Every structure is written in C-alpha cells, then in structure tokens.
Short mmCIF file of C-alpha atoms in Angstrom, two decimals:
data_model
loop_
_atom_site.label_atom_id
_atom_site.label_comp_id
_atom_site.label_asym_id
_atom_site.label_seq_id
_atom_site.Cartn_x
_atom_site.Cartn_y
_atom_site.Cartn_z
CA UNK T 1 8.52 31.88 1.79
CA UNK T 2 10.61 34.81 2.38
CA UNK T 3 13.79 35.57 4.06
CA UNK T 4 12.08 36.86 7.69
CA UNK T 5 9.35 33.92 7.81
CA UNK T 6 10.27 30.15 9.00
CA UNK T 7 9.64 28.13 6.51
CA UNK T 8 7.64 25.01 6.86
CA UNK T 9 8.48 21.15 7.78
CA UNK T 10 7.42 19.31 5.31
CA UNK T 11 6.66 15.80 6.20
CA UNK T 12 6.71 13.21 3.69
CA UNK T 13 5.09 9.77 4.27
CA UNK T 14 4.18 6.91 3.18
CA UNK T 15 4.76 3.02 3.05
CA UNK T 16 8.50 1.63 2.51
CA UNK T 17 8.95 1.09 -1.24
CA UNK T 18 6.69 4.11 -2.69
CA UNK T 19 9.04 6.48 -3.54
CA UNK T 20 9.27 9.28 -0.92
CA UNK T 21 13.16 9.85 -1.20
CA UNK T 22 12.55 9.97 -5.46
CA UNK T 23 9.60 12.14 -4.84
CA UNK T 24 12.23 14.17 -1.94
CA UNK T 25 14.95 15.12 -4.03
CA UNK T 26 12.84 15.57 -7.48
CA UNK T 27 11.44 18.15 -5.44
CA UNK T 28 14.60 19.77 -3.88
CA UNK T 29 15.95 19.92 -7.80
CA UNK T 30 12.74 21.32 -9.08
CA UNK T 31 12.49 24.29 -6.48
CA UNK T 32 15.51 26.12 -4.96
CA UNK T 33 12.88 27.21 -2.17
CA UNK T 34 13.28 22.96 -0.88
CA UNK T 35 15.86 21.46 0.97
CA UNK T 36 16.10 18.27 2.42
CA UNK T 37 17.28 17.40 6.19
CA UNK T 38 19.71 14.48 7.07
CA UNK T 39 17.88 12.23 9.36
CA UNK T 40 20.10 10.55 12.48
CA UNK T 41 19.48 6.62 12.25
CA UNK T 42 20.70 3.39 13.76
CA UNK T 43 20.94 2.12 10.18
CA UNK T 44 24.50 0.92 8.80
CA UNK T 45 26.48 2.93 7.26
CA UNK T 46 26.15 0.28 3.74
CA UNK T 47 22.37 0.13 4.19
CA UNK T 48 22.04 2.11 1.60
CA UNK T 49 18.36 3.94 0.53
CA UNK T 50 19.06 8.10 1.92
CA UNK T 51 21.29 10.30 2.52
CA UNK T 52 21.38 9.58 6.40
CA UNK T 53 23.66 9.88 9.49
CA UNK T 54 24.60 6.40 10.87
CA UNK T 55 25.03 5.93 14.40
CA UNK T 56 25.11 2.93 16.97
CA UNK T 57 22.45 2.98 19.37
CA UNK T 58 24.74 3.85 22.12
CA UNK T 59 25.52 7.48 20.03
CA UNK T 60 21.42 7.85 19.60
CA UNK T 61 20.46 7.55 23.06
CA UNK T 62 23.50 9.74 24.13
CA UNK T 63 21.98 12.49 21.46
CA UNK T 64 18.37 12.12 22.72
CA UNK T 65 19.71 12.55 26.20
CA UNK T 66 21.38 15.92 25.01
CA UNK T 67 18.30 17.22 23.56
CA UNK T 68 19.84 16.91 19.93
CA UNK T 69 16.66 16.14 18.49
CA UNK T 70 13.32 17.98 17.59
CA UNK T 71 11.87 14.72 17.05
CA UNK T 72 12.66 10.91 17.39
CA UNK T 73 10.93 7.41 16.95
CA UNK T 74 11.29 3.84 16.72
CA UNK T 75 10.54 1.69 13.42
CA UNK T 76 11.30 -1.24 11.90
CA UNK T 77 13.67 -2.35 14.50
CA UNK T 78 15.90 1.36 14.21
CA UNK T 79 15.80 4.66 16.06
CA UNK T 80 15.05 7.90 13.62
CA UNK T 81 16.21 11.19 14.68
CA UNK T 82 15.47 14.81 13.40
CA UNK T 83 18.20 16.97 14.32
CA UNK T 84 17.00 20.02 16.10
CA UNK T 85 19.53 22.95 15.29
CA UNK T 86 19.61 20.99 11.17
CA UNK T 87 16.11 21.91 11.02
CA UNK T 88 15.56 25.43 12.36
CA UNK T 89 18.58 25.93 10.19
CA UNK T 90 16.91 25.89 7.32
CA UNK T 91 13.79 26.72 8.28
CA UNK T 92 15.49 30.27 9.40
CA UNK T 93 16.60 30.36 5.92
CA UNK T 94 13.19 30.54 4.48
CA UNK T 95 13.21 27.04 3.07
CA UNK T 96 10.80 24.42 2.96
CA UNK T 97 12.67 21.53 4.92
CA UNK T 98 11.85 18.31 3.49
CA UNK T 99 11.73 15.34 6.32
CA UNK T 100 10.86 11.45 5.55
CA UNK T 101 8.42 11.76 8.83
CA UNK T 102 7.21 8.52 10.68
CA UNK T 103 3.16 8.57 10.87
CA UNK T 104 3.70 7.57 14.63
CA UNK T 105 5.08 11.19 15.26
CA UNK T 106 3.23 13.40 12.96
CA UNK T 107 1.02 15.27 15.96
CA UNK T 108 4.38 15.76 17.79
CA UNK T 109 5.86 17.36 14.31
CA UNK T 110 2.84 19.30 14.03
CA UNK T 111 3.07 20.90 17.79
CA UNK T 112 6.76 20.97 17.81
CA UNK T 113 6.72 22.66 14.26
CA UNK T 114 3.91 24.68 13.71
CA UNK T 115 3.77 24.97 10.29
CA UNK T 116 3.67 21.33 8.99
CA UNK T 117 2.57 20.16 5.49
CA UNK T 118 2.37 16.23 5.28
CA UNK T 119 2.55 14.82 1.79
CA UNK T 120 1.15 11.07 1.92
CA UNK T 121 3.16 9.53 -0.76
CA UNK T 122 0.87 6.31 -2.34
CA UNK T 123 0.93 3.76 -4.68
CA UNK T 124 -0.85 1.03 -5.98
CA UNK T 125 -0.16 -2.27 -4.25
CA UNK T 126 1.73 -4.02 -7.48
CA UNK T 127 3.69 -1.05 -7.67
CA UNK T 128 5.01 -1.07 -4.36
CA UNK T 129 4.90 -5.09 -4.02
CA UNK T 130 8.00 -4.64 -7.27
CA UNK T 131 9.41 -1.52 -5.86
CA UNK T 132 9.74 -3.87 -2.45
CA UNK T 133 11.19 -6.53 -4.38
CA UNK T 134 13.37 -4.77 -6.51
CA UNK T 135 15.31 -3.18 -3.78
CA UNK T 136 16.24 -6.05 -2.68
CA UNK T 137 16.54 -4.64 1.22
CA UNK T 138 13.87 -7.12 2.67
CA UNK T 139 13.00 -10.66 3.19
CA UNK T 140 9.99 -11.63 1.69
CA UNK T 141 8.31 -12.31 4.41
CA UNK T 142 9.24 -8.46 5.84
CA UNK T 143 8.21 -7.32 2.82
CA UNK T 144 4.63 -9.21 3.49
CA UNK T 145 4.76 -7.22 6.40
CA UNK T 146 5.37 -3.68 4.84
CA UNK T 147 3.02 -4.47 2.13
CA UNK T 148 0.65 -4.93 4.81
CA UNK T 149 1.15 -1.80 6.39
CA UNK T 150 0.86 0.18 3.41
CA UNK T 151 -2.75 1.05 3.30
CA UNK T 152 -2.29 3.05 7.17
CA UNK T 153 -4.11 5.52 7.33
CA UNK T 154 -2.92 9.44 8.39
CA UNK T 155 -4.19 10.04 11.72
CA UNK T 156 -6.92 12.47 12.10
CA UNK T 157 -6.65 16.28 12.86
CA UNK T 158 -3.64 16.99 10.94
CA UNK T 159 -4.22 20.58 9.56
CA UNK T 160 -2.67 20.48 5.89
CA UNK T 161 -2.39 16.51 4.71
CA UNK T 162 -2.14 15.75 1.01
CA UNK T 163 -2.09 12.98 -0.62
CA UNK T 164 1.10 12.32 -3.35
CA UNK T 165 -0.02 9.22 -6.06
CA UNK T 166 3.43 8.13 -6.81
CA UNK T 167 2.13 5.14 -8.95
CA UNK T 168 3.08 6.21 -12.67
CA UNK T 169 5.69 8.71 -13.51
CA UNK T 170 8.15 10.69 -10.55
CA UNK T 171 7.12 13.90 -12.83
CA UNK T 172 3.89 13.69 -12.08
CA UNK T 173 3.80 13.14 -8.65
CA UNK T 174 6.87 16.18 -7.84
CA UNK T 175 4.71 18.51 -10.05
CA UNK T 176 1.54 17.37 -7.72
CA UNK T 177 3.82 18.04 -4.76
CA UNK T 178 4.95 21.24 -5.73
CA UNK T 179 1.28 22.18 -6.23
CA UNK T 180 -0.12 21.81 -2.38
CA UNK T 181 3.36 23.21 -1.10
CA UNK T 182 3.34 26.39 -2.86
CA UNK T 183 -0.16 26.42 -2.94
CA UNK T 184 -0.43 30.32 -1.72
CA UNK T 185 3.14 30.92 -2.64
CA UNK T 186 4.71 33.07 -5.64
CA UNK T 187 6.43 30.97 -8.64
CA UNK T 188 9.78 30.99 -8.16
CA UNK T 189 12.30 33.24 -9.86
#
C-alpha cells in the first residue's frame, strides 16, 4: 500500500463476543499501514464496547438522508453507519481502513469499495458463551440468541474472505490477520 493507491476496506466480522474490536486495534498497533474507522451508531453514549459515534435515531436518518454514509444497516435493534468522506479519508492515505462490517452488507461493501478483505473473526462456542457473559452487556436470554447466531455463515462470492480463529491467544490471531492482509505486500519499515 503506497501513497498513490487506495488502500483497502477491511471488513471484520464475526459473532458478538469473539473479539473483533481486540483483534481491530491489536492490529492497528502492530502495523502503522492500519487504521481503524469510527462507526455512526444509535448506541448510547455509556454503552460502552468501541470507539463509536452516538447518535439518536432522529440524527441517523437525517445523515442517511444527506448521503453521509458509504454504508448503513440495521442490527440488534440499532442503526450502523460508515461514514463516507471518514473512509475514503484514509483509504486516500494509503491505509488499510479497518471496519467492524455487518454480514448483511458485505456485497454492498464489496461493490461500493472495491477492494474489500473480510476477516471472519471465530471462536469456539465456550469461548464466546464466557466472553458473552463476561461482558455483562446482554440478558441471558439475548445472549442465547447471539450464541445462536454465531455459527452464520459468510455469504457466497465474496472475493478475498479469511477466516480469523480468535479462540486462544489475541497474538495469534493479529499475527494470522496480518498474514492474509499483507499477503502480497512489503514488511513494513
């Protein structure tokens, strides 16, 4: 990734509870050549989890309406947002911009993006049934429900989809990571 080439969106998914925003920014402070982008949500501001920008759903819709957004879904009962002009940002730096991607929208990332690497961040189920529990963020019965969920599959026809075991130690699975993204790339300086 140089200076004169866009670099790539990197979607990261995966089911709630398996680590993408460890895996995110182990990656961002393992490679200069990573960045992450701040996602728009209808979350509160004390939800805690990412680095996000709250907004009521009044402020969303107003934002979609203005074309603020390269991409945007529904999940889990909140609207996600990738700011447009965020992400070509740092794409026209030369970066690889790091998103927490919905499955739902990763066709739409891949046309709207071009160059789109998906990492599909895993588990095994007792790790994510304790990382679910340990957050604390969920009822148990939603975390039934995202526990449920977890074993999704990608959708077909996605060009360059990896698969990311997070199940033992963050280390492993950044230094995984870093393999498939730079995969044709120079080590960095």
């Amino acid at each position: 990734m140089n200076g004169a080439a866009l670099g790539p969106v990197i979607a990261v998914v995966g089911p709630s509870g398996v680590g993408k925003d460890s895996v995110m920014t182990g990656l961002v402070a393992a490679d200069p050549r990573l960045s992450l982008l701040k996602r728009v949500i209808t979350r509160a501001p004390e939800a805690g989890g990412e680095d996000y920008t709250p907004v009521t759903e009044a402020e969303f819709a107003a934002r979609q309406e203005a074309g603020d957004f390269a991409l945007h879904w529904q999940a889990h009962g909140l609207f996600y947002g990738v700011p447009a002009a965020a992400v070509q940002a740092q794409r026209a730096e030369g970066c690889g911009v790091l998103v927490n991607f919905s499955r739902s929208v990763l066709f739409d990332a891949q046309e709207a993006f071009g160059n789109l690497i998906v990492l599909n961040v895993t588990a095994s189920d007792e790790v994510l049934a304790a990382r679910l529990a340990g957050r604390g963020r969920e009822s148990v019965d939603e975390q039934a429900k995202r526990l449920a969920q977890a074993t999704k599959p990608l959708p077909d026809g996605l060009t360059q989809a990896h698969e990311i075991d997070n199940s033992a130690e963050l280390s492993a699975a950044i230094t995984a990571a870093l393999e498939v993204i730079f995969a044709d790339q120079p080590e960095s300086a």
